[in-house]
PDB file of C-alpha atoms and ligand atoms in Angstrom:
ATOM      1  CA  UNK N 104      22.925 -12.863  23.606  1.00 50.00           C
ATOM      2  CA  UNK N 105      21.474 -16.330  23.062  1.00 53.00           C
ATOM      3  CA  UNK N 106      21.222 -18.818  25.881  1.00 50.00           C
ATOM      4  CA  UNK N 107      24.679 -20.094  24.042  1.00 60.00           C
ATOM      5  CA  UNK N 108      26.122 -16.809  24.871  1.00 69.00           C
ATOM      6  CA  UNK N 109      26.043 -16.595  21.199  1.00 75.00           C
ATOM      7  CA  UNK N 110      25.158 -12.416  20.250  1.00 83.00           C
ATOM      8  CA  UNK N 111      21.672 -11.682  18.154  1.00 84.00           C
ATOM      9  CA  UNK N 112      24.202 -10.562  15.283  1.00 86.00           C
ATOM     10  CA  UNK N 113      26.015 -13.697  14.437  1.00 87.00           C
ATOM     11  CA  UNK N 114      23.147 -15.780  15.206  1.00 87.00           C
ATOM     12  CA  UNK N 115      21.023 -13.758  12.722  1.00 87.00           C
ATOM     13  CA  UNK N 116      23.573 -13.993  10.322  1.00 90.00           C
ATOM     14  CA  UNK N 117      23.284 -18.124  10.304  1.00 92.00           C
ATOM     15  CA  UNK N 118      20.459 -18.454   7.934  1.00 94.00           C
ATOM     16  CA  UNK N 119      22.851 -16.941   5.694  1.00 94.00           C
ATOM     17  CA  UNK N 120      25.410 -19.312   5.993  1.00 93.00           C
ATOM     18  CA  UNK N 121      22.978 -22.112   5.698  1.00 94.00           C
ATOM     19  CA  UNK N 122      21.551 -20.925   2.555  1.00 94.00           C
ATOM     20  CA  UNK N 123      24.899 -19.986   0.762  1.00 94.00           C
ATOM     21  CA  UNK N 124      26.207 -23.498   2.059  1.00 94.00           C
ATOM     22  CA  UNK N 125      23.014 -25.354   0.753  1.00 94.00           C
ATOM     23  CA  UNK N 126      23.992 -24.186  -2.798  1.00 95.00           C
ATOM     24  CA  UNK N 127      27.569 -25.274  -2.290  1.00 95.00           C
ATOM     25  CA  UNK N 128      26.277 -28.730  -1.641  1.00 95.00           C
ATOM     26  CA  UNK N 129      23.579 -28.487  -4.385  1.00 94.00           C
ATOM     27  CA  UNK N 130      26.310 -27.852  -6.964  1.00 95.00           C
ATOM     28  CA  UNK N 131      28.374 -30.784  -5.646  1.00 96.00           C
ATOM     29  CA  UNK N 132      30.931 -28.521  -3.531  1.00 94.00           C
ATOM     30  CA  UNK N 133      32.948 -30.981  -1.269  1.00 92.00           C
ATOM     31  CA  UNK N 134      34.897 -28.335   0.747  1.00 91.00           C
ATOM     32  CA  UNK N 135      35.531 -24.142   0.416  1.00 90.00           C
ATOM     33  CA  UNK N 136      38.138 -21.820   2.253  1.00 88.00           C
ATOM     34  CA  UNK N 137      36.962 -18.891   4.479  1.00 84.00           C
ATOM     35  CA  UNK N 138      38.369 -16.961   1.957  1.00 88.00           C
ATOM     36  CA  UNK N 139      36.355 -18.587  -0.938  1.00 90.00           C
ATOM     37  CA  UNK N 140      32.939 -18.122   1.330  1.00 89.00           C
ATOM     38  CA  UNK N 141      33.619 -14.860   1.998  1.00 91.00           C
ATOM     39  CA  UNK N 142      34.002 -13.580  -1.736  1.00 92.00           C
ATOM     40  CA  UNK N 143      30.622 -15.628  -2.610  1.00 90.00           C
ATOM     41  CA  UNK N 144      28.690 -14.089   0.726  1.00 89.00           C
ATOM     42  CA  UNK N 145      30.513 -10.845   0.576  1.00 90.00           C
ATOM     43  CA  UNK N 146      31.603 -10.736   4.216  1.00 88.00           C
ATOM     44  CA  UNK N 147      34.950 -10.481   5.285  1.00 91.00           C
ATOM     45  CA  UNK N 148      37.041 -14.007   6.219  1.00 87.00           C
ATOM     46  CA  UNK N 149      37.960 -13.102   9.459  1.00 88.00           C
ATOM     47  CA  UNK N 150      33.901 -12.097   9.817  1.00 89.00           C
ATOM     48  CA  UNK N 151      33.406 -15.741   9.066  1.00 87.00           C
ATOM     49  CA  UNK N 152      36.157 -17.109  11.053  1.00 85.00           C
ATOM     50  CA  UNK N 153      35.305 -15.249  13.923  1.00 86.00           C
ATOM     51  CA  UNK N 154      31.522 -16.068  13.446  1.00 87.00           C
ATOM     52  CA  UNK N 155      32.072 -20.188  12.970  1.00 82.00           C
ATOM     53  CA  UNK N 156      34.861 -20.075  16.138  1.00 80.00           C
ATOM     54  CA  UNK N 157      31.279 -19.041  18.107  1.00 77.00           C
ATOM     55  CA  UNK N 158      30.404 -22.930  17.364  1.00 68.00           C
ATOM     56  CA  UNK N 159      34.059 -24.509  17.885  1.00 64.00           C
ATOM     57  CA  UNK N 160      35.017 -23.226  14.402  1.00 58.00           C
ATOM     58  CA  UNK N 161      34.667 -26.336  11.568  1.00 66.00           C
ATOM     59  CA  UNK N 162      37.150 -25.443  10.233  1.00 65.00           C
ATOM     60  CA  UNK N 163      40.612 -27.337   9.296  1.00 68.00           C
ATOM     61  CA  UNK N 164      44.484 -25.074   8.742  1.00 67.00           C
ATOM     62  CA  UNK N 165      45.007 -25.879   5.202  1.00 70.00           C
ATOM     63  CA  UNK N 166      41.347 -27.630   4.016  1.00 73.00           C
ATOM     64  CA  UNK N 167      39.054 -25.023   5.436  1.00 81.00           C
ATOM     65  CA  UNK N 168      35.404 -26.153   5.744  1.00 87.00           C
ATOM     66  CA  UNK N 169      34.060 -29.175   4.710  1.00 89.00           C
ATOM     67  CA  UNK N 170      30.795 -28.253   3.500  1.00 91.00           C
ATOM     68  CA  UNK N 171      28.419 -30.943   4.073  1.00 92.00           C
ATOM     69  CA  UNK N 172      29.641 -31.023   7.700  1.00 89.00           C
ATOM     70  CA  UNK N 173      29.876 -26.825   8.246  1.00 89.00           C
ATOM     71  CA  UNK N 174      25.989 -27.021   6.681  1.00 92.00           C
ATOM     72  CA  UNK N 175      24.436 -29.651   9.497  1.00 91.00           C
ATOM     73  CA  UNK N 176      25.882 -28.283  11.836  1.00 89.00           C
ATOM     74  CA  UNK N 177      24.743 -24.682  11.457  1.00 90.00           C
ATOM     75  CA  UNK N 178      21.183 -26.335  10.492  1.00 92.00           C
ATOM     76  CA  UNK N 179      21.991 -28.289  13.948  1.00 90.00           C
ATOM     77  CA  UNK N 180      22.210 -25.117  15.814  1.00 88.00           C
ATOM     78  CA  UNK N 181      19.517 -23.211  14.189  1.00 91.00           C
ATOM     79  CA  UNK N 182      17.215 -26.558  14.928  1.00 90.00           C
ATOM     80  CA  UNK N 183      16.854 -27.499  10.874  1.00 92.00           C
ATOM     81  CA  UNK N 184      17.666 -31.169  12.327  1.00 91.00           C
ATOM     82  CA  UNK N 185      14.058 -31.779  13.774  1.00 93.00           C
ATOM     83  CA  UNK N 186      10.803 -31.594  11.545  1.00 94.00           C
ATOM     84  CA  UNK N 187       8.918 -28.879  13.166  1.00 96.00           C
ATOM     85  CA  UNK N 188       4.772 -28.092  12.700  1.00 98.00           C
ATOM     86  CA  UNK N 189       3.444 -25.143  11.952  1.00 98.00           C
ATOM     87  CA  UNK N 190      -0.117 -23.990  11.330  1.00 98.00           C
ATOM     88  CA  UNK N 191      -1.184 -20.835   9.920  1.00 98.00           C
ATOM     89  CA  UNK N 192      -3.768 -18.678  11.518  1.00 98.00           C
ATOM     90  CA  UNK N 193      -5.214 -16.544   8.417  1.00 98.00           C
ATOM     91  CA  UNK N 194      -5.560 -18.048   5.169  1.00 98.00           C
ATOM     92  CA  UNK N 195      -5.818 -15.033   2.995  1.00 98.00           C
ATOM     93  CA  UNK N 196      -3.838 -13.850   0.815  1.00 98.00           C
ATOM     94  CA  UNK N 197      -0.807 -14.155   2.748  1.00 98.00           C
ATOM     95  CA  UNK N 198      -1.734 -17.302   4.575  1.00 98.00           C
ATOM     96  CA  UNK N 199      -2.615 -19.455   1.237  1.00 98.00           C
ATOM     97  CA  UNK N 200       1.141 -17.636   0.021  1.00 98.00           C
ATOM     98  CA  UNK N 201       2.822 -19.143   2.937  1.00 98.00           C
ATOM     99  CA  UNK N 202       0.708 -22.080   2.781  1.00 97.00           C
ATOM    100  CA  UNK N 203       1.973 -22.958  -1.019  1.00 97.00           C
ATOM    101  CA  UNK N 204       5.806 -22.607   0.349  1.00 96.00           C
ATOM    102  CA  UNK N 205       7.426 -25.502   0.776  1.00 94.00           C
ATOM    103  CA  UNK N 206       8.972 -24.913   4.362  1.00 94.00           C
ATOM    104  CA  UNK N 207       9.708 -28.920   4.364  1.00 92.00           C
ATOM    105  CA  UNK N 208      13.228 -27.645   2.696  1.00 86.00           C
ATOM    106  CA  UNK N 209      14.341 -26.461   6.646  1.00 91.00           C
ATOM    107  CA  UNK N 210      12.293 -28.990   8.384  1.00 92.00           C
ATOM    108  CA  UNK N 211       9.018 -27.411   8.677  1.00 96.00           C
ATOM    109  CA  UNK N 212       5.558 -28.898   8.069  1.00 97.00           C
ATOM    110  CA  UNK N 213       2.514 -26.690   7.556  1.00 97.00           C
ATOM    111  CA  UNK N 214      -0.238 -29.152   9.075  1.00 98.00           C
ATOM    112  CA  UNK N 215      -3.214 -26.806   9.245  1.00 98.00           C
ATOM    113  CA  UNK N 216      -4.002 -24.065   8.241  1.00 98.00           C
ATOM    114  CA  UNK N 217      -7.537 -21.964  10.063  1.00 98.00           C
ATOM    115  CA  UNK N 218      -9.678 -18.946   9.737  1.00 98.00           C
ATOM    116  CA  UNK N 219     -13.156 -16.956  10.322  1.00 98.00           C
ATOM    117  CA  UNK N 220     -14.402 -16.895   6.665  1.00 98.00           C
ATOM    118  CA  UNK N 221     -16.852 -19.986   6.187  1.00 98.00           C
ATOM    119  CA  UNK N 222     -16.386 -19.140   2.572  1.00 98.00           C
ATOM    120  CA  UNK N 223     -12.547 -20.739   3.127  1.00 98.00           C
ATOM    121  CA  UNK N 224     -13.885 -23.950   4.962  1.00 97.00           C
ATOM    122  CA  UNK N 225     -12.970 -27.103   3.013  1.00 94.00           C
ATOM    123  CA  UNK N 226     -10.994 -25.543   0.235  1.00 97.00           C
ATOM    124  CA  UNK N 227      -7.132 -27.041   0.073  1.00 97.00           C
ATOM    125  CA  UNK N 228      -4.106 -25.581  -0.222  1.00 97.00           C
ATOM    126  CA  UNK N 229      -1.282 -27.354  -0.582  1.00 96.00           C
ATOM    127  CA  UNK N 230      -3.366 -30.622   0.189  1.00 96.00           C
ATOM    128  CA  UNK N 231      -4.148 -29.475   3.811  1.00 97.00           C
ATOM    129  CA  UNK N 232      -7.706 -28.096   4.165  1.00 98.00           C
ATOM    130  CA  UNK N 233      -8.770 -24.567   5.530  1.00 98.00           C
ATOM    131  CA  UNK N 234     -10.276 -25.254   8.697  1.00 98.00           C
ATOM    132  CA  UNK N 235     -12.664 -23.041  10.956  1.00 98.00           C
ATOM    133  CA  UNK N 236     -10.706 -21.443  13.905  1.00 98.00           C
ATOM    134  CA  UNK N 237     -13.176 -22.740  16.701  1.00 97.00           C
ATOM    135  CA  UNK N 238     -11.707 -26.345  15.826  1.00 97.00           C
ATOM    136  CA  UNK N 239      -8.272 -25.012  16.903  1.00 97.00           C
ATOM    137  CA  UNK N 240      -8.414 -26.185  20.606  1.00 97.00           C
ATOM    138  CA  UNK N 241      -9.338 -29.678  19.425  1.00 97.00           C
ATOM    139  CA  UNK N 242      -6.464 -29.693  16.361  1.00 98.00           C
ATOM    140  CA  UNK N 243      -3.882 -28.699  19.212  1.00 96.00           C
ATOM    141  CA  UNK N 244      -5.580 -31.504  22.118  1.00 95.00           C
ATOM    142  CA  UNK N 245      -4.515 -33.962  19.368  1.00 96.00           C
ATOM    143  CA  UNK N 246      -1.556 -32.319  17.352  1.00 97.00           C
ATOM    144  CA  UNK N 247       2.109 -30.810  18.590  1.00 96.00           C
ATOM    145  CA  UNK N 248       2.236 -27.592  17.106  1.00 98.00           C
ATOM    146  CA  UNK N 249       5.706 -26.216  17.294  1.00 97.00           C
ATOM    147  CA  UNK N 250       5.252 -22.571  15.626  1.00 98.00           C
ATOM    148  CA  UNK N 251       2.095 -20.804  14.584  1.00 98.00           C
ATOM    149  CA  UNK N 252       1.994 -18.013  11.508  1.00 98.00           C
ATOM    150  CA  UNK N 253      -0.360 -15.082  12.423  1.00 98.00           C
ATOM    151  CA  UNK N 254      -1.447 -13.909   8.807  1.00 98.00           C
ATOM    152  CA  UNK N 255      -4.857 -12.102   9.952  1.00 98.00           C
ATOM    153  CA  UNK N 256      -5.773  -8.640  10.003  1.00 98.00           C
ATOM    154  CA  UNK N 257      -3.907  -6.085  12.054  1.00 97.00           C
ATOM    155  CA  UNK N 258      -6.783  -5.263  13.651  1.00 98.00           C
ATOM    156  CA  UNK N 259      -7.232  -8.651  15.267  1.00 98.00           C
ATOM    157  CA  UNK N 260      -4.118  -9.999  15.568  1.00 98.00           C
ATOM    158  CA  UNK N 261      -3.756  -9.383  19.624  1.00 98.00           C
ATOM    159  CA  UNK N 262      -6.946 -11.449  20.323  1.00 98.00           C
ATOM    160  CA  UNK N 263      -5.526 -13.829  18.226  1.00 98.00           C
ATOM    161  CA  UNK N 264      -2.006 -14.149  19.795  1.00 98.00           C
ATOM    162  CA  UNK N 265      -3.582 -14.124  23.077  1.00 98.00           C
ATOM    163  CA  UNK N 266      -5.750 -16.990  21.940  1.00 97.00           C
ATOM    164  CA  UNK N 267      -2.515 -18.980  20.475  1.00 98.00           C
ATOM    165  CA  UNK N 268      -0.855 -18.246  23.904  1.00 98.00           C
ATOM    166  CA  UNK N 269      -3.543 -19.142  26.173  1.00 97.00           C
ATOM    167  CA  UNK N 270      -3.470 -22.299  23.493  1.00 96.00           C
ATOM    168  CA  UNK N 271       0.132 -22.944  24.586  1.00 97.00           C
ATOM    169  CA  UNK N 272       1.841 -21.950  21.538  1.00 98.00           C
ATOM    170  CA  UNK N 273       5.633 -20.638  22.545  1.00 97.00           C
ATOM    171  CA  UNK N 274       6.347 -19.395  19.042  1.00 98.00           C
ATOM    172  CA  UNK N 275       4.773 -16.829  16.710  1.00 98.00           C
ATOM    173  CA  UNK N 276       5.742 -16.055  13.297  1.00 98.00           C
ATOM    174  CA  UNK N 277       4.665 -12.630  12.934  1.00 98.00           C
ATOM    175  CA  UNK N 278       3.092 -10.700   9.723  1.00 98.00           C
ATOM    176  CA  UNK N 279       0.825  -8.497  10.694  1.00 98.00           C
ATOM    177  CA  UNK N 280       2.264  -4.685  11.128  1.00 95.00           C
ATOM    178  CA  UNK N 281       1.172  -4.655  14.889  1.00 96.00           C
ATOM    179  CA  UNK N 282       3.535  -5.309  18.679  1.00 96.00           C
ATOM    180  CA  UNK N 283       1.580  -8.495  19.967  1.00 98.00           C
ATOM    181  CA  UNK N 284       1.369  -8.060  23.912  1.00 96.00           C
ATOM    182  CA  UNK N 285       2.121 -11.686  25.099  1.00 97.00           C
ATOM    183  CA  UNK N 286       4.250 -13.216  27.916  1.00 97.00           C
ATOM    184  CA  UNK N 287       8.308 -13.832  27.647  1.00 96.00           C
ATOM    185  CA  UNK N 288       7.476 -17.264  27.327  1.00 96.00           C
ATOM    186  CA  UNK N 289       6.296 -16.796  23.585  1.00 98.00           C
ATOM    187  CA  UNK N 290       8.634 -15.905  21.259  1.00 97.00           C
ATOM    188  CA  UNK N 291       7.479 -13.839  18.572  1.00 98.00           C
ATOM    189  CA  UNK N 292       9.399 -12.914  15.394  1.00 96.00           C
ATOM    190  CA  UNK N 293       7.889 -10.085  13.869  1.00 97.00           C
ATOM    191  CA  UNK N 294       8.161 -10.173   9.340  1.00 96.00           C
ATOM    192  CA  UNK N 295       8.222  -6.909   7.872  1.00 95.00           C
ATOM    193  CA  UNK N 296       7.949  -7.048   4.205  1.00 94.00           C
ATOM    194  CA  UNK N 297       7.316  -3.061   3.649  1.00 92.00           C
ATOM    195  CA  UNK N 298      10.489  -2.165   6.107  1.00 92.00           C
ATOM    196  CA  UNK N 299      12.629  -3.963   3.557  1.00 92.00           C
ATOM    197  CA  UNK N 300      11.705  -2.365   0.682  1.00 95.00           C
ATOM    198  CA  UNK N 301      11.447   0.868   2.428  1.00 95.00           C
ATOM    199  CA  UNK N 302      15.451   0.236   3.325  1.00 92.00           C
ATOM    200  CA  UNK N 303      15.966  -0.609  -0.441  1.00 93.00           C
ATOM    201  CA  UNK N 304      13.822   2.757  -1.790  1.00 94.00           C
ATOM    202  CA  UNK N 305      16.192   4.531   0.567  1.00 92.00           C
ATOM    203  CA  UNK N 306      19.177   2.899  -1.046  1.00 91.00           C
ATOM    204  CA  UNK N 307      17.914   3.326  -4.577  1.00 92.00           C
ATOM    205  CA  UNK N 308      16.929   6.880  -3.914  1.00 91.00           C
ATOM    206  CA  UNK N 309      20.567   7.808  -2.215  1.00 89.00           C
ATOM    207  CA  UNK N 310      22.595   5.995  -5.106  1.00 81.00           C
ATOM    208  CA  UNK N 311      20.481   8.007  -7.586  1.00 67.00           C
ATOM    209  CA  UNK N 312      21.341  11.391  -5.493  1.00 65.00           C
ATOM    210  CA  UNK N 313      25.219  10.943  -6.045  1.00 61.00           C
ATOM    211  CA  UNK N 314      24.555   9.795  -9.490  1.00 58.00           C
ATOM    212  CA  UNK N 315      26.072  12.975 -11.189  1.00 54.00           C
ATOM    213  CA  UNK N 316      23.034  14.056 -13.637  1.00 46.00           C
ATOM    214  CA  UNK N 317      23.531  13.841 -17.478  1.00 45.00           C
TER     215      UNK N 317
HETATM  216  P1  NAI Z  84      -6.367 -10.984   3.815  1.00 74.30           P
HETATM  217  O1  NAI Z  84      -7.481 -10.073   4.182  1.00 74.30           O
HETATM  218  O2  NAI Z  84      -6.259 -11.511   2.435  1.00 74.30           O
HETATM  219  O3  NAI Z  84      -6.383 -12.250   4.800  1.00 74.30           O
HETATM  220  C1  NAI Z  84      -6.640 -12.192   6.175  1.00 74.30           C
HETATM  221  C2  NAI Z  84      -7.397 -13.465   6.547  1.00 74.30           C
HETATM  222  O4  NAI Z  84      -7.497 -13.533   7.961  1.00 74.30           O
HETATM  223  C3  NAI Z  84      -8.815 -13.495   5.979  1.00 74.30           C
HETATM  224  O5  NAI Z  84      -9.046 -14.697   5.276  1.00 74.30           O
HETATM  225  C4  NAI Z  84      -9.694 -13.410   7.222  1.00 74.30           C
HETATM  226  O6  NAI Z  84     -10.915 -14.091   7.092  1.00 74.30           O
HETATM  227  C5  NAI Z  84      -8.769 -14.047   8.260  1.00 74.30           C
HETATM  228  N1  NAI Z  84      -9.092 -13.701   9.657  1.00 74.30           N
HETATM  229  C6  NAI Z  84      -9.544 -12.527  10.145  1.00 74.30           C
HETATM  230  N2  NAI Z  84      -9.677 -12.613  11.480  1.00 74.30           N
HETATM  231  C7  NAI Z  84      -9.323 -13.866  11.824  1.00 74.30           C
HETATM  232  C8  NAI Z  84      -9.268 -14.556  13.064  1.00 74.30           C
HETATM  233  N3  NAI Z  84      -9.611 -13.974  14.208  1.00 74.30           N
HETATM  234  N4  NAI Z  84      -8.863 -15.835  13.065  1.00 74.30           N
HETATM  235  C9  NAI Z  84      -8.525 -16.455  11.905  1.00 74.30           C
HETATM  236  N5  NAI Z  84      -8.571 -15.843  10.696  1.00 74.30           N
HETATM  237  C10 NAI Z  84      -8.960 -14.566  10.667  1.00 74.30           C
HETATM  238  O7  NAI Z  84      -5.047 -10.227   4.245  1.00 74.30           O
HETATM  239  P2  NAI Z  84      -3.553 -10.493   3.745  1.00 74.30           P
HETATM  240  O8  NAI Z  84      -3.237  -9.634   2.611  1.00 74.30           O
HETATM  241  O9  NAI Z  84      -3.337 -11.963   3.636  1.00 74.30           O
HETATM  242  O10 NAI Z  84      -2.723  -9.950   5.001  1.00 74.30           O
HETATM  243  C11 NAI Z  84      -2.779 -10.643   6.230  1.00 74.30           C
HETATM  244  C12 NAI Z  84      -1.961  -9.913   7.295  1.00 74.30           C
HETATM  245  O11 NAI Z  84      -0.613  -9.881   6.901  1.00 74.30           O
HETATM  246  C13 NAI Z  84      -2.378  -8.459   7.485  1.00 74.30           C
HETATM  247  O12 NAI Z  84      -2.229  -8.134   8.857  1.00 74.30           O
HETATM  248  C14 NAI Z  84      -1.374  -7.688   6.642  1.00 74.30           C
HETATM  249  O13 NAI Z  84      -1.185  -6.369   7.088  1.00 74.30           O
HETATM  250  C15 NAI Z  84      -0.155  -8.541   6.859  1.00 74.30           C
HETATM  251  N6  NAI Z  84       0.854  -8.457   5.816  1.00 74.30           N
HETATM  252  C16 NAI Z  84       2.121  -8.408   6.255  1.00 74.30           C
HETATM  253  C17 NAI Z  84       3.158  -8.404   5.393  1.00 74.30           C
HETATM  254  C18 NAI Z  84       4.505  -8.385   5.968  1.00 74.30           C
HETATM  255  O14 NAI Z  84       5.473  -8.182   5.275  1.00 74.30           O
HETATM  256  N7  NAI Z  84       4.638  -8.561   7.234  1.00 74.30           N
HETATM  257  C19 NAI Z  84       2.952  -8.407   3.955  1.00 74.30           C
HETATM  258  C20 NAI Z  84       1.567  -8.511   3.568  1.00 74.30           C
HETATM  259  C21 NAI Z  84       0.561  -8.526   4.484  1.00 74.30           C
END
């Protein structure tokens, strides 16, 4: 449950919502039933019914949602309203990935970007330049930093988080494949690339199994 009393479930199911109702908008959508989301997201309606009534429901008897309206406010309550900073500890291969995403689309600005490897000092990405990690407590003295990407090896990433913490970072975004010991008052979302496309191999390999063989 979220401090909204909202469950984990629903409230991971949001960025869903927001996306499928960003390409509503994009093609010029002015409104859409439950009914009419629910065949695009393949949910059920009363799924999204139930889901929206969480938030006071947005909805209308006889208009349904009116998009514009249904996407702010979901992008209200994930808090896609605010810009938000975010540096990225690691610029590897990962961290120069992440680094070329435009996260501006939900309100997020990558404004540094730091590692270990001189070799990586000065070079841009993105227009923002690699820095060296020891110039991290003076970028946060002068900078708000709202969420910081961990992109280094597994093998340091504790030290690291530890660092961020003692830093006063309260948000971690996650990549590398280790549990980061920090206090409740960080809150770390762990990425897992591989477990996804372990969950697909599994579904690829079942559907293949009842395949009857030719
Ligand atoms: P990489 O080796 O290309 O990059 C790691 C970078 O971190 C290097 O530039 C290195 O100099 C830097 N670094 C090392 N210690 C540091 C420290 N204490 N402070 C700042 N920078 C430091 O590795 P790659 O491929 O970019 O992967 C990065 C991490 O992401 C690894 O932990 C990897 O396992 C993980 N990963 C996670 C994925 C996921 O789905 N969660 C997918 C791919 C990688």
């Amino acid at each position: 449950m979220s401090e909204r009393g909202i469950s984990s479930a629903v409230i991971r199911r949001l960025p869903r919502y927001y996306r499928y109702l960003g390409e509503l908008l994009e093609n010029g959508e002015v409104r859409i039933s439950s009914r009419e989301l629910s065949i695009r997201m393949k949910v059920t309606a009363s799924q999204i019914r139930q889901d929206l009534n969480n938030f006071g429901g947005f909805g209308q008897q006889g208009y349904g949602y009116n998009v514009r309206y249904l996407h702010d406010e979901i992008g209200k309550i994930l808090g896609l309203d605010v810009q938000q900073t975010m540096i990225i500890i690691g610029a590897g291969n990962l961290g120069q990935a992440l680094a070329n995403y435009d996260f501006s689309k939900i309100g997020f600005n990558v404004i540094g970007i730091f590692d270990v490897n001189p070799r990586l000092e000065g070079l841009a990405v993105r227009g923002i330049e690699i820095q060296m990690i020891d110039t991290l407590e003076d970028f946060l003295r002068t900078n708000k930093v709202d969420v910081a990407a961990l992109t280094v090896p597994k093998k340091n990433a504790r030290a690291v988080a530890t660092r961020l913490e003692d830093l006063g970072i309260k948000a971690i975004w996650n990549f590398a494949p280790i549990d980061l010991k920090v206090s409740d008052d960080v809150l770390v979302q762990n990425v897992h690339l591989a477990e996804s496309l372990m969950n697909l191999s599994f579904n690829y390999r079942n559907r293949r199994k009842d395949k009857p063989s030719d």
